[in-house]
mmCIF file of C-alpha atoms and ligand atoms in Angstrom:
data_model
loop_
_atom_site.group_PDB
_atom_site.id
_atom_site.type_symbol
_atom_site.label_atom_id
_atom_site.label_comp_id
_atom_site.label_asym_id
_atom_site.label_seq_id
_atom_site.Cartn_x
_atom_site.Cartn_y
_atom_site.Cartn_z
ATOM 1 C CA UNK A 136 1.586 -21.336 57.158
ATOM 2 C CA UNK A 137 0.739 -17.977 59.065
ATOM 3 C CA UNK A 138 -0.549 -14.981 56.654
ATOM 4 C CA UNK A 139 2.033 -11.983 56.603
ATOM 5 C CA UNK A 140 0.839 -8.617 57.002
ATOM 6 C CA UNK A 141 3.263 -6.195 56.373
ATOM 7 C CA UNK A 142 2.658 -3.005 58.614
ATOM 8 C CA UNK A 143 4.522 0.511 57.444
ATOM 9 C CA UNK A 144 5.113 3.039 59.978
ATOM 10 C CA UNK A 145 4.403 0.503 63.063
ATOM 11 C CA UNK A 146 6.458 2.385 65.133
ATOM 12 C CA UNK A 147 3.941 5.025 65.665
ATOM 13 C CA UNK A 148 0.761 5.730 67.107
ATOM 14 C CA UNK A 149 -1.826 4.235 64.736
ATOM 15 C CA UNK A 150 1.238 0.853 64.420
ATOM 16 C CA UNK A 151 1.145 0.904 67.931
ATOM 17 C CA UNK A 152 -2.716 0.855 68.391
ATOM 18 C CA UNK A 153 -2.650 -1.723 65.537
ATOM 19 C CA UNK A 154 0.379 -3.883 66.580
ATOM 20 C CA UNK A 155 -1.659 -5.989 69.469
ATOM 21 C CA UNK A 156 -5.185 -5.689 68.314
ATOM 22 C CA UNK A 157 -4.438 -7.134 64.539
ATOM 23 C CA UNK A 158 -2.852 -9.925 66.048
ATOM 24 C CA UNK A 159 -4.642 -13.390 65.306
ATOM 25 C CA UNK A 160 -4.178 -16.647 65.046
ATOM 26 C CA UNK A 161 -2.711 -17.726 61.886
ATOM 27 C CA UNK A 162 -1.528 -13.899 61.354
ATOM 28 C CA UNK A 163 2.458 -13.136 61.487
ATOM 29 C CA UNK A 164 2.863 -8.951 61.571
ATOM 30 C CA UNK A 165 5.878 -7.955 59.898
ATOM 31 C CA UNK A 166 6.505 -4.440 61.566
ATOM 32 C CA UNK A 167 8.518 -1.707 59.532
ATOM 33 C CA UNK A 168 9.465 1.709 60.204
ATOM 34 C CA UNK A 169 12.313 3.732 59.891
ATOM 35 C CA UNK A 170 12.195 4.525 63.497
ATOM 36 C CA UNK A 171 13.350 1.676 65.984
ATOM 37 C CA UNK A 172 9.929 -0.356 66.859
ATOM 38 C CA UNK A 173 10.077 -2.526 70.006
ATOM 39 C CA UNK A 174 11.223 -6.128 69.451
ATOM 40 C CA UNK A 175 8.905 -9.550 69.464
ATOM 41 C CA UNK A 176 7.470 -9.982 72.928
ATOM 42 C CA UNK A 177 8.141 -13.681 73.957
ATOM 43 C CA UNK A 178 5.124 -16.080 72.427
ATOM 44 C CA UNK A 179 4.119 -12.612 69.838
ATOM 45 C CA UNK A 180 4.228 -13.383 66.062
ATOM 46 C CA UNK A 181 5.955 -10.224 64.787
ATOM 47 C CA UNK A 182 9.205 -9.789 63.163
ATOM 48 C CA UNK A 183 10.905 -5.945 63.035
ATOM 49 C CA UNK A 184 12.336 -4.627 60.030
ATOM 50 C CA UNK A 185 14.621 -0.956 59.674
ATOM 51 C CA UNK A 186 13.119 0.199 56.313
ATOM 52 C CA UNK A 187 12.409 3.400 54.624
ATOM 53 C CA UNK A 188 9.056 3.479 52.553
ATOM 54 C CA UNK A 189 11.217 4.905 49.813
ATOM 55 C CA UNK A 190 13.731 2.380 49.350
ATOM 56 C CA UNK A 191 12.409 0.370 46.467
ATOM 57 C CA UNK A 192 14.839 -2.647 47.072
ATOM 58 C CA UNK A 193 14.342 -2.504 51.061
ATOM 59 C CA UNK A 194 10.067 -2.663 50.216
ATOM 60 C CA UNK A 195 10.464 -5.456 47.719
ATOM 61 C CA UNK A 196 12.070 -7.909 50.183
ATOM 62 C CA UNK A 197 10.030 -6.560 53.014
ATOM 63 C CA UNK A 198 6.444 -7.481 50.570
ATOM 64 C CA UNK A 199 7.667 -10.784 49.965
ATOM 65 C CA UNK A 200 5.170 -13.533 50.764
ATOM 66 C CA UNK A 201 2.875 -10.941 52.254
ATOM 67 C CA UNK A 202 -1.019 -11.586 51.965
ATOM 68 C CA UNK A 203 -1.425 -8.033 52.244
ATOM 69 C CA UNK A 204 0.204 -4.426 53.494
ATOM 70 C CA UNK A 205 -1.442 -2.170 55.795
ATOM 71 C CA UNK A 206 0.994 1.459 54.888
ATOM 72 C CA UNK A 207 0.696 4.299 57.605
ATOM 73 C CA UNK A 208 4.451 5.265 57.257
ATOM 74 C CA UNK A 209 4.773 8.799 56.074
ATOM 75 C CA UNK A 210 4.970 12.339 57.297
ATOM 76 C CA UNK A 211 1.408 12.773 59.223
ATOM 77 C CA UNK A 212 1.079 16.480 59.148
ATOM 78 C CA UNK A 213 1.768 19.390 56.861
ATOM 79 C CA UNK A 214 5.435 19.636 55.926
ATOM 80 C CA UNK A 215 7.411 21.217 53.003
ATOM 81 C CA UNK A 216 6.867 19.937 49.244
ATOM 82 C CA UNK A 217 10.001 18.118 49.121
ATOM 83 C CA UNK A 218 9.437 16.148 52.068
ATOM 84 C CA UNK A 219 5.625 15.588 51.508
ATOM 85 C CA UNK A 220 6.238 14.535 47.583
ATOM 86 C CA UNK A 221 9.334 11.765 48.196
ATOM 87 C CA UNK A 222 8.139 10.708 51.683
ATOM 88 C CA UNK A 223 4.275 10.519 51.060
ATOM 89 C CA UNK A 224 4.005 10.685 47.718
ATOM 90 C CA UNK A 225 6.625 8.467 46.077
ATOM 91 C CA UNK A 226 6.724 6.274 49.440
ATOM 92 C CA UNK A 227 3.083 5.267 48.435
ATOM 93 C CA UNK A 228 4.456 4.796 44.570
ATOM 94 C CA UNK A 229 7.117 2.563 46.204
ATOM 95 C CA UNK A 230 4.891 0.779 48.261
ATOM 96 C CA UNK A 231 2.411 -0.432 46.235
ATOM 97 C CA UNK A 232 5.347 -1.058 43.148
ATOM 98 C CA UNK A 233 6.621 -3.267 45.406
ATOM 99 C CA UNK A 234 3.655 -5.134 46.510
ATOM 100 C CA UNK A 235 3.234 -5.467 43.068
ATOM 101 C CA UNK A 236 6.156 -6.765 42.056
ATOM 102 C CA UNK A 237 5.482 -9.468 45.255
ATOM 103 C CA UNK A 238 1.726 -10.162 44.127
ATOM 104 C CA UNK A 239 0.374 -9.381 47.261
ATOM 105 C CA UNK A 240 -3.238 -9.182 46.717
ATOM 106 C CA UNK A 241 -4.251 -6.397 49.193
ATOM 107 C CA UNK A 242 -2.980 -2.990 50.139
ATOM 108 C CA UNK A 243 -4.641 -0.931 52.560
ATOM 109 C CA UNK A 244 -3.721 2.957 52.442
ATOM 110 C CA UNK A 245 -4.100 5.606 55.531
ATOM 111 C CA UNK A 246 -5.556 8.470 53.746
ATOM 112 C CA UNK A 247 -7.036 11.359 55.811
ATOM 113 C CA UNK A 248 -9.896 14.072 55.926
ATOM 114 C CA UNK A 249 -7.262 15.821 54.872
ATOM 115 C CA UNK A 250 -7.729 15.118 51.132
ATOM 116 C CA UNK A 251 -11.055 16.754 51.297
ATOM 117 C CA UNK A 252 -10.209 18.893 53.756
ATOM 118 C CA UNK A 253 -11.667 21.766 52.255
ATOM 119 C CA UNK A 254 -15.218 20.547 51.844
ATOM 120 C CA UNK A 255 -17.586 22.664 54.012
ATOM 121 C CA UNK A 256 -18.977 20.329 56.639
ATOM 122 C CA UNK A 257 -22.011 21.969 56.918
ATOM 123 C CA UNK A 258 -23.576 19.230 54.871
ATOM 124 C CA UNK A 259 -22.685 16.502 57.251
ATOM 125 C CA UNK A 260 -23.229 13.384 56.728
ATOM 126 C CA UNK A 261 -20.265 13.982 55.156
ATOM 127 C CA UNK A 262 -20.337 11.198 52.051
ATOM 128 C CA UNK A 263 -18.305 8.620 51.019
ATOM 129 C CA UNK A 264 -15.670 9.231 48.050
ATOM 130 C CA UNK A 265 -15.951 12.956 48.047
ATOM 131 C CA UNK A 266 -13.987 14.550 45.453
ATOM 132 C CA UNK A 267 -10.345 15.047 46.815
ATOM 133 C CA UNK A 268 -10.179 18.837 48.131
ATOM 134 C CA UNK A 269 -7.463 19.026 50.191
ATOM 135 C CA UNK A 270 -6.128 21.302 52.798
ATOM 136 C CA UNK A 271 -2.457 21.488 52.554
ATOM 137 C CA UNK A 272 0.410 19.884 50.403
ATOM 138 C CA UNK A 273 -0.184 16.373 53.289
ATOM 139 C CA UNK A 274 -3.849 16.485 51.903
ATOM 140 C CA UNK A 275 -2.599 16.405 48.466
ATOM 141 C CA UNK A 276 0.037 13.514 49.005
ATOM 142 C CA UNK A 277 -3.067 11.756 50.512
ATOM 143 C CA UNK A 278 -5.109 12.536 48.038
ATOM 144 C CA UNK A 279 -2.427 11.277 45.533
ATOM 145 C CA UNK A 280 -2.119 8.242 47.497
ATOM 146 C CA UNK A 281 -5.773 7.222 46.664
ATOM 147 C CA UNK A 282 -5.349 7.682 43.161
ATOM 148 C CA UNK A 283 -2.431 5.699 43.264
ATOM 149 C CA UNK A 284 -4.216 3.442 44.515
ATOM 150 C CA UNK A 285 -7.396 3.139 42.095
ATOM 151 C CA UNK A 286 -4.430 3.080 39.545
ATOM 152 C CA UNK A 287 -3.107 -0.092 41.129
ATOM 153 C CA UNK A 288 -6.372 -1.733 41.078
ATOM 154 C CA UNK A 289 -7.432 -1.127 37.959
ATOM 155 C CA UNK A 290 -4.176 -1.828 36.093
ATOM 156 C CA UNK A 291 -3.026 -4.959 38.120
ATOM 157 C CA UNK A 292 -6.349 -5.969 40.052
ATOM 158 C CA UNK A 293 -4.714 -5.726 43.409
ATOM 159 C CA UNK A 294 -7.411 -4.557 45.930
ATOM 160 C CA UNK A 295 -7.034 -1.334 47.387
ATOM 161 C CA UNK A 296 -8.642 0.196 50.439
ATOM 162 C CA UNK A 297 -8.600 3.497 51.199
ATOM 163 C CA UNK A 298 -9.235 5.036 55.065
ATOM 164 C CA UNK A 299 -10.036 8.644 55.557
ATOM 165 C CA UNK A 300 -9.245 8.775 59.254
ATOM 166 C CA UNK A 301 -10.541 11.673 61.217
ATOM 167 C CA UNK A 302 -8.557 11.812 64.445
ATOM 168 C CA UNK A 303 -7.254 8.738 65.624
ATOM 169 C CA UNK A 304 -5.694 9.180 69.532
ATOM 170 C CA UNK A 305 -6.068 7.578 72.536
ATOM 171 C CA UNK A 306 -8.989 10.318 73.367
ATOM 172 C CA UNK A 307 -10.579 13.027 71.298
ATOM 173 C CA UNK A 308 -8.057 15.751 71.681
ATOM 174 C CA UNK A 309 -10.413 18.789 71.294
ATOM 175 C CA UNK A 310 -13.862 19.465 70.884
ATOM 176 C CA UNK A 311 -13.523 19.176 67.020
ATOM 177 C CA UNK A 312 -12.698 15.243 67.582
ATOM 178 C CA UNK A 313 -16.014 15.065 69.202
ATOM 179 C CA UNK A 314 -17.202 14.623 65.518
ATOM 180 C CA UNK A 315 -14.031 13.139 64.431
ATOM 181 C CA UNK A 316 -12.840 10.605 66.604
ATOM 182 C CA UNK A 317 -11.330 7.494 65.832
ATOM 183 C CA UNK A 318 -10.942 5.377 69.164
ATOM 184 C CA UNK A 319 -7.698 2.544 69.039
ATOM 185 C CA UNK A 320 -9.940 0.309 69.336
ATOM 186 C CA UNK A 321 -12.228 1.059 66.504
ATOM 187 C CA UNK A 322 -8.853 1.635 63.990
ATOM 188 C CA UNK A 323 -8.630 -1.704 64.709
ATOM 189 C CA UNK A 324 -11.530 -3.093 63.845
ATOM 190 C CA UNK A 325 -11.729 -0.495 60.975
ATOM 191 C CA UNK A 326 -8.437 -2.039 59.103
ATOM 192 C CA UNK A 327 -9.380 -5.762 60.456
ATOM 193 C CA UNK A 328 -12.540 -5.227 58.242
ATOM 194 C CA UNK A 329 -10.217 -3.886 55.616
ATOM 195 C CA UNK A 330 -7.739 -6.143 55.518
ATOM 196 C CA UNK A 331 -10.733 -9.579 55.937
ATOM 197 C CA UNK A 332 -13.604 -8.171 53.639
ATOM 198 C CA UNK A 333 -13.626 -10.772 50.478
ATOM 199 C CA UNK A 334 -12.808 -9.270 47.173
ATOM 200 C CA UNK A 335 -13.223 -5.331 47.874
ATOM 201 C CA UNK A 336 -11.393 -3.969 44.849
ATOM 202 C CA UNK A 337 -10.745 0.020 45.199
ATOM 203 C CA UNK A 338 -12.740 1.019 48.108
ATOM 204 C CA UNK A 339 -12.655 4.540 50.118
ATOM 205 C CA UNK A 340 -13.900 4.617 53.545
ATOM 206 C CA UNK A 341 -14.265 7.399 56.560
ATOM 207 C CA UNK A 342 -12.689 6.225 59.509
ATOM 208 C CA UNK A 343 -14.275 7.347 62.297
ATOM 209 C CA UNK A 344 -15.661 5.548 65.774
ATOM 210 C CA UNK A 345 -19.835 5.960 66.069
ATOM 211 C CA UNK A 346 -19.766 9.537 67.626
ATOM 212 C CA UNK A 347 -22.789 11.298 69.058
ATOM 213 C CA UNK A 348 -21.796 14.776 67.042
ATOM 214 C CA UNK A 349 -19.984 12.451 64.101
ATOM 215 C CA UNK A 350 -19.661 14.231 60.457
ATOM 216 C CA UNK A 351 -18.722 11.279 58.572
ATOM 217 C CA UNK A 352 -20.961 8.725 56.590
ATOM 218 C CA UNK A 353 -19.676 5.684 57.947
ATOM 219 C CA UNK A 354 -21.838 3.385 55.101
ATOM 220 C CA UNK A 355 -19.174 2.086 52.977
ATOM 221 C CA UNK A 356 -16.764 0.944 56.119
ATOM 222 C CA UNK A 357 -20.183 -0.601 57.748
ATOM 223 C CA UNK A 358 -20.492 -1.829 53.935
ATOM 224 C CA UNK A 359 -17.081 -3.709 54.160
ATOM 225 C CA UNK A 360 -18.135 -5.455 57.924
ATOM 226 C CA UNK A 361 -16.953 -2.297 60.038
ATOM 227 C CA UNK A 362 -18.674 -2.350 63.036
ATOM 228 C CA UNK A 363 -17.615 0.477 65.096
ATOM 229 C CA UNK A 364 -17.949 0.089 69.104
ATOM 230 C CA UNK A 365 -16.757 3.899 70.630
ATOM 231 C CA UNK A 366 -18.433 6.981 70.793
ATOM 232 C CA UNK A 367 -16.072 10.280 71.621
ATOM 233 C CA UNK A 368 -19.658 11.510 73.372
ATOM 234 C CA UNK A 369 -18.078 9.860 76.934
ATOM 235 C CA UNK A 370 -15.336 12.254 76.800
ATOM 236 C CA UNK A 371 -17.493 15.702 75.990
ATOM 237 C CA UNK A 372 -17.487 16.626 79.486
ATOM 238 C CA UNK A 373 -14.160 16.319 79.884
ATOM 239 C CA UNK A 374 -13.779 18.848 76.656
ATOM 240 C CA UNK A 375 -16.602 21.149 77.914
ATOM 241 C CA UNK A 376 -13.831 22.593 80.577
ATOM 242 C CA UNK A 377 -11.275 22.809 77.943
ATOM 243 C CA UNK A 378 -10.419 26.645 76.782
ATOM 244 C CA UNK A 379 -13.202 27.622 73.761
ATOM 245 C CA UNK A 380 -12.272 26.671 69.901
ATOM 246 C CA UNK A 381 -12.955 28.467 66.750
ATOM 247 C CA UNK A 382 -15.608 27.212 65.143
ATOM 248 C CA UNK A 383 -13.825 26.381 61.312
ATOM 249 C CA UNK A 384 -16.738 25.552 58.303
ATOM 250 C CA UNK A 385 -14.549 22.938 56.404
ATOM 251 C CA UNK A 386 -13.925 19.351 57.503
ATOM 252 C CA UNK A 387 -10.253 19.938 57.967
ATOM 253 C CA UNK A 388 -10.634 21.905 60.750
ATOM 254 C CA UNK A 389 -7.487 23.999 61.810
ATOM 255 C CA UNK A 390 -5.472 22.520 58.904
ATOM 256 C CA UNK A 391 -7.765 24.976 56.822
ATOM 257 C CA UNK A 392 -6.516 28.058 58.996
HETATM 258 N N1 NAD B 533 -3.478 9.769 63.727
HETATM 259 C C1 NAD B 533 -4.386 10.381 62.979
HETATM 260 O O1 NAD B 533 -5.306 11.017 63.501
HETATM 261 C C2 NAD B 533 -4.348 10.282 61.478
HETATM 262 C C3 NAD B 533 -5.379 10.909 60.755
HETATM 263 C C4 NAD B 533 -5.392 10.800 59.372
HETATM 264 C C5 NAD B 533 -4.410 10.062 58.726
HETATM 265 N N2 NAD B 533 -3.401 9.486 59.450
HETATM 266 C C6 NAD B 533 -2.358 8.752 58.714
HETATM 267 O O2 NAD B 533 -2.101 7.511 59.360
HETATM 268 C C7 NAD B 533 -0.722 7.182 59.222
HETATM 269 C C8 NAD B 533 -0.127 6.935 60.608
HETATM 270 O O3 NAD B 533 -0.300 8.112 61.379
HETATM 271 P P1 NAD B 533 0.214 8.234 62.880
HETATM 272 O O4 NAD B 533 -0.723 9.163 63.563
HETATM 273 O O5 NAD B 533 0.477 6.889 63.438
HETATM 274 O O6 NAD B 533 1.583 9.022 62.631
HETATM 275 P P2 NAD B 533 3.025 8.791 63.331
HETATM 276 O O7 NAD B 533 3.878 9.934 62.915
HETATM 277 O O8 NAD B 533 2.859 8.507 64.774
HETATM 278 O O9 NAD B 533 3.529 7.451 62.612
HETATM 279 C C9 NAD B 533 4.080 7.469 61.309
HETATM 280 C C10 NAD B 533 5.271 6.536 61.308
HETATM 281 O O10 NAD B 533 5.811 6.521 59.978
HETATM 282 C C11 NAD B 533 7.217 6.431 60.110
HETATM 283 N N3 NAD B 533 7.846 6.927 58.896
HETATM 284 C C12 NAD B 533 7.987 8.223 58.508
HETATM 285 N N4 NAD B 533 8.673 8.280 57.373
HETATM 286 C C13 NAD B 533 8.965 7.000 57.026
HETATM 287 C C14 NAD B 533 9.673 6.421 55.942
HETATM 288 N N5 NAD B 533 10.208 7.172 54.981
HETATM 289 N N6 NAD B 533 9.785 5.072 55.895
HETATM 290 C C15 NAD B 533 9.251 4.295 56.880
HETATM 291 N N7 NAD B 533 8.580 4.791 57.941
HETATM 292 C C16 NAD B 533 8.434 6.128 57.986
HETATM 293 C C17 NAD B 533 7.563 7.275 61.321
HETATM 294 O O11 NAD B 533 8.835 6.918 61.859
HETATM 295 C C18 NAD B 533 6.393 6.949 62.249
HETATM 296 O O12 NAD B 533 6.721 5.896 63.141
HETATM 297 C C19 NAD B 533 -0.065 8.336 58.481
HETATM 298 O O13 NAD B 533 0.009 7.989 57.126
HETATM 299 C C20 NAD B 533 -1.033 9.486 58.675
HETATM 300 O O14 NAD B 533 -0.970 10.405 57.629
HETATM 301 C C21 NAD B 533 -3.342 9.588 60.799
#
């Protein structure tokens, strides 16, 4: 029988990068969102689902049988408390309750630079599990999502991965993703080596390609058989037309403004 993996949010960009490049052999993608997400393509093995993240009932039927759930739905910017704490926050409580309560072994969380957004970058390499300092209330859900998370593993042994992504598009958007850049194609083989790496436990990762001018210490994803193929350098010349940015100290960049 084909292993489920339950995507959250694969209606947008990151589930759309994901959505052809995780498929595999033996792999069935169960797609959820609570946007509309583009049916099976004739011969693809995906199934659609309507579902909010909060909806406890709606995220226990959608973990069932699932080897593992790869959750990106949530808000992924800064938005008001409210939204950020029952969207974010409690989404990522009802996710992983739910794969709980369905024994799927694996979860693997999209966190952000945004939980330790405020950490000067100066110091690049910037290391692996830095103490959460976020940048805004979406840092803080993230942030809170990790915990969560190292709270799931250590209570019910389910194996939680953790990816801090920098700036995943289809092409560094600004000179600051020079550094931060996470190309499609190396998402995918960042959460492939997530979702495949045997027995993890709680694990947090940066998730960023193999720039020229990178800031992240990419050790622990290389550590968990990430091998990164992209390098944002291609597009600096591109960027070195583009109107001047302010130079900000912290790794969140303009979320620290
Ligand atoms: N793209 C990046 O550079 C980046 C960087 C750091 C972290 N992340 C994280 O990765 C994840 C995916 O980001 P993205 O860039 O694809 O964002 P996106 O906004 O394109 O996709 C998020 C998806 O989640 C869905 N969603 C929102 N609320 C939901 C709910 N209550 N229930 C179910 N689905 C819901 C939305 O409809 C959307 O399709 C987010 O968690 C984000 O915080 C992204």
């Amino acid at each position: 029988m084909d292993e489920v993996v339950l995507v959250t949010g694969a209606a947008g960009k990151i589930g759309r990068f994901l959505r052809p490049r995780l498929a595999r052999p033996g792999r069935f993608l169960r797609l959820l969102d609570v946007a509309e997400i583009p049916p099976a393509a004739p011969g693809e093995a995906v199934e659609t689902l309507r579902a909010d993240v909060t909806d406890p009932a709606a995220m226990r039927a959608a973990c069932a049988g699932a080897a593992a759930v790869v959750h990106l739905g949530g808000i992924p910017h800064e938005a008001g408390w409210a939204d950020v704490l029952r969207v974010n926050i409690d989404g990522t409580r009802t996710v992983l309750e739910a794969a709980r309560l369905a024994s799927v072994p694996r979860v693997v969380l999209a966190s952000s630079n945004h939980a330790v957004g405020f950490h000067p970058i100066a110091d690049a390499p910037v290391p692996d599990y830095l103490f959460p300092r976020p940048d805004t209330y979406y840092g803080v859900s993230k942030a809170a999502g990790e915990a969560l998370g190292s709270l799931y593993h250590d209570r019910h042994g389910m194996h939680v991965l953790c990816a801090r992504i920098g700036t995943c598009e289809e092409e560094p958007p600004d000179r600051r993703g020079l550094a931060t850049w996470l190309s499609p194609g190396d998402c995918a083989r960042l959460f492939e080596a997530l979702l495949t790496a045997p027995d993890p436990g709680f694990r947090v990762v940066w998730g960023a390609s193999a720039n020229t001018r990178g800031v992240f210490d990419l050790t622990e994803a290389r550590a968990l058989g990430y091998r990164p193929e992209d390098d944002a350098e291609r597009h600096a010349a591109a960027l070195a037309a583009a109107p001047p940015e302010r130079e900000r100290p912290y790794v969140g960049g303009p979320f620290t403004d």
